[in-house]
CSV table of C-alpha atoms in Angstrom, one decimal:
chain,number,residue,atom,x,y,z
A,1,UNK,CA,-108.7,-153.4,226.1
A,2,UNK,CA,-112.1,-152.9,227.7
A,3,UNK,CA,-114.6,-155.7,228.1
A,4,UNK,CA,-116.8,-154.3,225.3
A,5,UNK,CA,-113.7,-154.2,223.0
A,6,UNK,CA,-112.7,-157.8,223.9
A,7,UNK,CA,-116.3,-158.9,223.2
A,8,UNK,CA,-116.3,-157.2,219.8
A,9,UNK,CA,-112.9,-158.5,218.8
A,10,UNK,CA,-113.8,-162.1,219.9
A,11,UNK,CA,-117.0,-161.9,217.9
A,12,UNK,CA,-115.1,-160.7,214.9
A,13,UNK,CA,-112.7,-163.6,215.1
A,14,UNK,CA,-115.4,-166.2,215.7
A,15,UNK,CA,-117.6,-164.9,212.8
A,16,UNK,CA,-114.7,-165.2,210.4
A,17,UNK,CA,-113.8,-168.7,211.7
A,18,UNK,CA,-117.2,-170.2,212.4
A,19,UNK,CA,-119.9,-168.0,210.9
A,20,UNK,CA,-122.9,-166.6,212.8
A,21,UNK,CA,-124.5,-169.9,213.7
A,22,UNK,CA,-121.3,-171.3,215.0
A,23,UNK,CA,-120.6,-168.2,217.1
A,24,UNK,CA,-122.4,-168.9,220.4
A,25,UNK,CA,-122.6,-166.3,223.2
A,26,UNK,CA,-120.7,-168.8,225.4
A,27,UNK,CA,-117.9,-169.1,222.8
A,28,UNK,CA,-117.7,-165.3,222.6
A,29,UNK,CA,-117.6,-164.9,226.4
A,30,UNK,CA,-114.9,-167.6,226.7
A,31,UNK,CA,-112.7,-166.1,224.0
A,32,UNK,CA,-113.2,-162.5,225.5
A,33,UNK,CA,-112.7,-163.7,229.0
A,34,UNK,CA,-116.0,-162.0,230.0
A,35,UNK,CA,-119.0,-163.2,231.8
A,36,UNK,CA,-122.5,-163.4,230.6
A,37,UNK,CA,-123.5,-160.4,232.8
A,38,UNK,CA,-120.7,-158.3,231.1
A,39,UNK,CA,-121.8,-159.3,227.7
A,40,UNK,CA,-125.4,-158.4,228.3
A,41,UNK,CA,-124.4,-155.2,230.1
A,42,UNK,CA,-122.7,-153.9,226.9
A,43,UNK,CA,-124.9,-155.5,224.2
A,44,UNK,CA,-128.6,-156.4,223.9
A,45,UNK,CA,-127.7,-159.9,222.7
A,46,UNK,CA,-125.8,-161.8,220.1
A,47,UNK,CA,-127.3,-159.9,217.1
A,48,UNK,CA,-126.3,-156.6,218.6
A,49,UNK,CA,-122.8,-157.8,219.3
A,50,UNK,CA,-122.5,-159.4,215.8
A,51,UNK,CA,-123.7,-156.1,214.2
A,52,UNK,CA,-120.9,-154.2,216.1
A,53,UNK,CA,-118.4,-156.8,215.0
A,54,UNK,CA,-119.5,-156.8,211.4
A,55,UNK,CA,-119.4,-152.9,211.3
A,56,UNK,CA,-115.9,-152.9,212.8
A,57,UNK,CA,-114.7,-155.5,210.2
A,58,UNK,CA,-116.3,-153.6,207.4
A,59,UNK,CA,-114.8,-150.3,208.5
A,60,UNK,CA,-111.3,-151.8,208.7
A,61,UNK,CA,-111.7,-153.4,205.3
A,62,UNK,CA,-112.7,-150.0,203.8
A,63,UNK,CA,-109.7,-148.3,205.5
A,64,UNK,CA,-107.3,-150.9,204.3
A,65,UNK,CA,-108.6,-150.7,200.7
A,66,UNK,CA,-108.5,-146.9,200.7
A,67,UNK,CA,-104.8,-147.0,201.6
A,68,UNK,CA,-104.0,-148.5,198.2
A,69,UNK,CA,-106.8,-146.9,196.3
A,70,UNK,CA,-105.9,-143.4,197.3
A,71,UNK,CA,-102.1,-143.8,197.0
A,72,UNK,CA,-100.1,-142.1,194.2
A,73,UNK,CA,-100.0,-143.7,190.8
A,74,UNK,CA,-102.2,-144.6,187.9
A,75,UNK,CA,-105.6,-146.1,188.4
A,76,UNK,CA,-104.2,-149.5,187.3
A,77,UNK,CA,-101.2,-149.2,189.7
A,78,UNK,CA,-103.5,-148.5,192.6
A,79,UNK,CA,-105.9,-151.3,191.8
A,80,UNK,CA,-102.9,-153.7,191.3
A,81,UNK,CA,-101.6,-152.6,194.8
A,82,UNK,CA,-105.0,-153.3,196.3
A,83,UNK,CA,-105.4,-156.7,194.7
A,84,UNK,CA,-101.8,-157.7,195.6
A,85,UNK,CA,-101.9,-156.5,199.2
A,86,UNK,CA,-101.2,-159.1,201.9
A,87,UNK,CA,-104.3,-161.2,202.7
A,88,UNK,CA,-105.1,-164.4,204.5
A,89,UNK,CA,-106.5,-165.9,201.3
A,90,UNK,CA,-107.4,-169.3,202.7
A,91,UNK,CA,-109.5,-167.8,205.5
A,92,UNK,CA,-111.4,-165.8,202.9
A,93,UNK,CA,-112.6,-162.2,203.0
A,94,UNK,CA,-114.1,-161.5,206.5
A,95,UNK,CA,-116.9,-159.5,204.9
A,96,UNK,CA,-117.5,-161.5,201.8
A,97,UNK,CA,-117.7,-164.8,203.7
A,98,UNK,CA,-120.7,-163.4,205.6
A,99,UNK,CA,-122.7,-163.6,202.3
A,100,UNK,CA,-122.5,-167.4,202.7
A,101,UNK,CA,-124.0,-167.2,206.1
A,102,UNK,CA,-127.8,-167.8,205.9
A,103,UNK,CA,-128.5,-166.2,209.3
A,104,UNK,CA,-126.7,-163.0,208.4
A,105,UNK,CA,-128.3,-162.8,204.9
A,106,UNK,CA,-131.8,-163.4,206.4
A,107,UNK,CA,-131.4,-160.5,208.8
A,108,UNK,CA,-131.6,-157.1,207.0
A,109,UNK,CA,-129.8,-155.4,209.9
A,110,UNK,CA,-126.9,-157.8,209.8
A,111,UNK,CA,-126.8,-157.9,206.0
A,112,UNK,CA,-126.8,-154.1,205.6
A,113,UNK,CA,-123.1,-153.5,206.5
A,114,UNK,CA,-122.0,-156.4,204.3
A,115,UNK,CA,-124.0,-155.1,201.3
A,116,UNK,CA,-122.9,-151.5,202.0
A,117,UNK,CA,-119.2,-152.5,202.1
A,118,UNK,CA,-119.2,-154.5,198.9
A,119,UNK,CA,-121.2,-151.7,197.2
A,120,UNK,CA,-118.7,-149.1,198.5
A,121,UNK,CA,-115.9,-151.1,197.0
A,122,UNK,CA,-117.6,-151.4,193.6
A,123,UNK,CA,-118.3,-147.6,193.7
A,124,UNK,CA,-114.8,-146.7,194.8
A,125,UNK,CA,-113.2,-148.9,192.1
A,126,UNK,CA,-115.6,-147.4,189.5
A,127,UNK,CA,-114.5,-143.9,190.6
A,128,UNK,CA,-110.9,-144.8,190.2
A,129,UNK,CA,-111.4,-146.4,186.8
A,130,UNK,CA,-113.4,-143.3,185.7
A,131,UNK,CA,-110.5,-141.1,186.9
A,132,UNK,CA,-108.1,-143.3,184.9
A,133,UNK,CA,-110.2,-142.9,181.8
A,134,UNK,CA,-110.5,-139.1,182.2
A,135,UNK,CA,-106.7,-138.9,182.7
A,136,UNK,CA,-106.1,-140.8,179.5
A,137,UNK,CA,-104.6,-143.8,181.3
A,138,UNK,CA,-107.4,-146.1,180.2
A,139,UNK,CA,-109.1,-146.2,176.8
A,140,UNK,CA,-112.7,-144.9,176.4
A,141,UNK,CA,-114.1,-148.4,175.7
A,142,UNK,CA,-113.7,-149.4,179.3
A,143,UNK,CA,-116.9,-149.3,181.3
A,144,UNK,CA,-115.9,-148.3,184.9
A,145,UNK,CA,-119.0,-149.7,186.6
A,146,UNK,CA,-119.0,-153.1,185.0
A,147,UNK,CA,-115.3,-153.4,185.3
A,148,UNK,CA,-115.4,-152.5,189.0
A,149,UNK,CA,-118.1,-155.1,189.5
A,150,UNK,CA,-115.9,-157.6,187.7
A,151,UNK,CA,-112.9,-156.8,189.8
A,152,UNK,CA,-114.9,-157.3,193.0
A,153,UNK,CA,-116.4,-160.5,191.7
A,154,UNK,CA,-113.0,-161.9,190.7
A,155,UNK,CA,-111.6,-161.0,194.1
A,156,UNK,CA,-114.4,-162.7,196.1
A,157,UNK,CA,-114.5,-165.6,193.7
A,158,UNK,CA,-110.7,-166.0,194.0
A,159,UNK,CA,-111.2,-166.5,197.7
A,160,UNK,CA,-113.8,-169.2,197.1
A,161,UNK,CA,-111.6,-171.0,194.6
A,162,UNK,CA,-108.6,-170.9,196.9
A,163,UNK,CA,-110.6,-172.2,199.9
A,164,UNK,CA,-112.0,-175.0,197.8
A,165,UNK,CA,-108.5,-176.0,196.6
A,166,UNK,CA,-106.8,-175.3,199.9
A,167,UNK,CA,-104.3,-173.4,197.9
A,168,UNK,CA,-103.6,-169.7,197.2
A,169,UNK,CA,-102.8,-170.6,193.6
A,170,UNK,CA,-106.4,-170.2,192.2
A,171,UNK,CA,-106.6,-166.9,193.9
A,172,UNK,CA,-103.3,-165.7,192.4
A,173,UNK,CA,-104.4,-166.9,189.0
A,174,UNK,CA,-107.8,-165.1,189.3
A,175,UNK,CA,-106.0,-161.8,190.3
A,176,UNK,CA,-103.5,-162.2,187.5
A,177,UNK,CA,-106.3,-162.8,185.0
A,178,UNK,CA,-108.4,-159.7,186.0
A,179,UNK,CA,-105.3,-157.5,185.9
A,180,UNK,CA,-104.4,-158.9,182.5
A,181,UNK,CA,-107.9,-158.0,181.3
A,182,UNK,CA,-107.5,-154.5,182.8
A,183,UNK,CA,-104.1,-154.1,181.2
A,184,UNK,CA,-105.7,-154.6,177.8
A,185,UNK,CA,-107.5,-151.2,178.4
A,186,UNK,CA,-104.4,-149.3,179.3
A,187,UNK,CA,-103.9,-146.5,176.8
A,188,UNK,CA,-100.7,-146.2,174.9
A,189,UNK,CA,-98.4,-143.5,176.3
A,190,UNK,CA,-98.4,-140.4,174.1
A,191,UNK,CA,-95.3,-140.1,172.0
């Protein structure tokens, strides 16, 4: 792995563990096994490196989500697979956690990939729910946009509840709850 890659990966890990304020250039350099000169050779500074790390994390999150959301099956099957995929629940969402970081939220450049990723997820889920409605899998009363926003809110909120309780149980309950609400909109199979 190149020095630039090690710096990005180290920054990604530290942002998830400590947040932006807790991620010092020295900590990044130590974790990456890189000197200060190497860091500033590849990146203009901590904000530039953080942006590269956030973009990488956001891209990976989208790719992982797309694996389940574009798989075969009904819209509800695919959303269920996405919500049930393996996650490090107690660490929280590496993108969603950044919304709690005042330094990231105060910087429009750092905030942009966070907002874009969560907006992409809401839009992608809305597309999938629209497809399910058009295919007759979901009843017409379901509003794809508000339902997609609810799914994302429950997912992100489930992380918060799990972290607060130091248990995955509240996350699992939240996911089971939103899937139960979604199941109430599944159309009966034609006879």
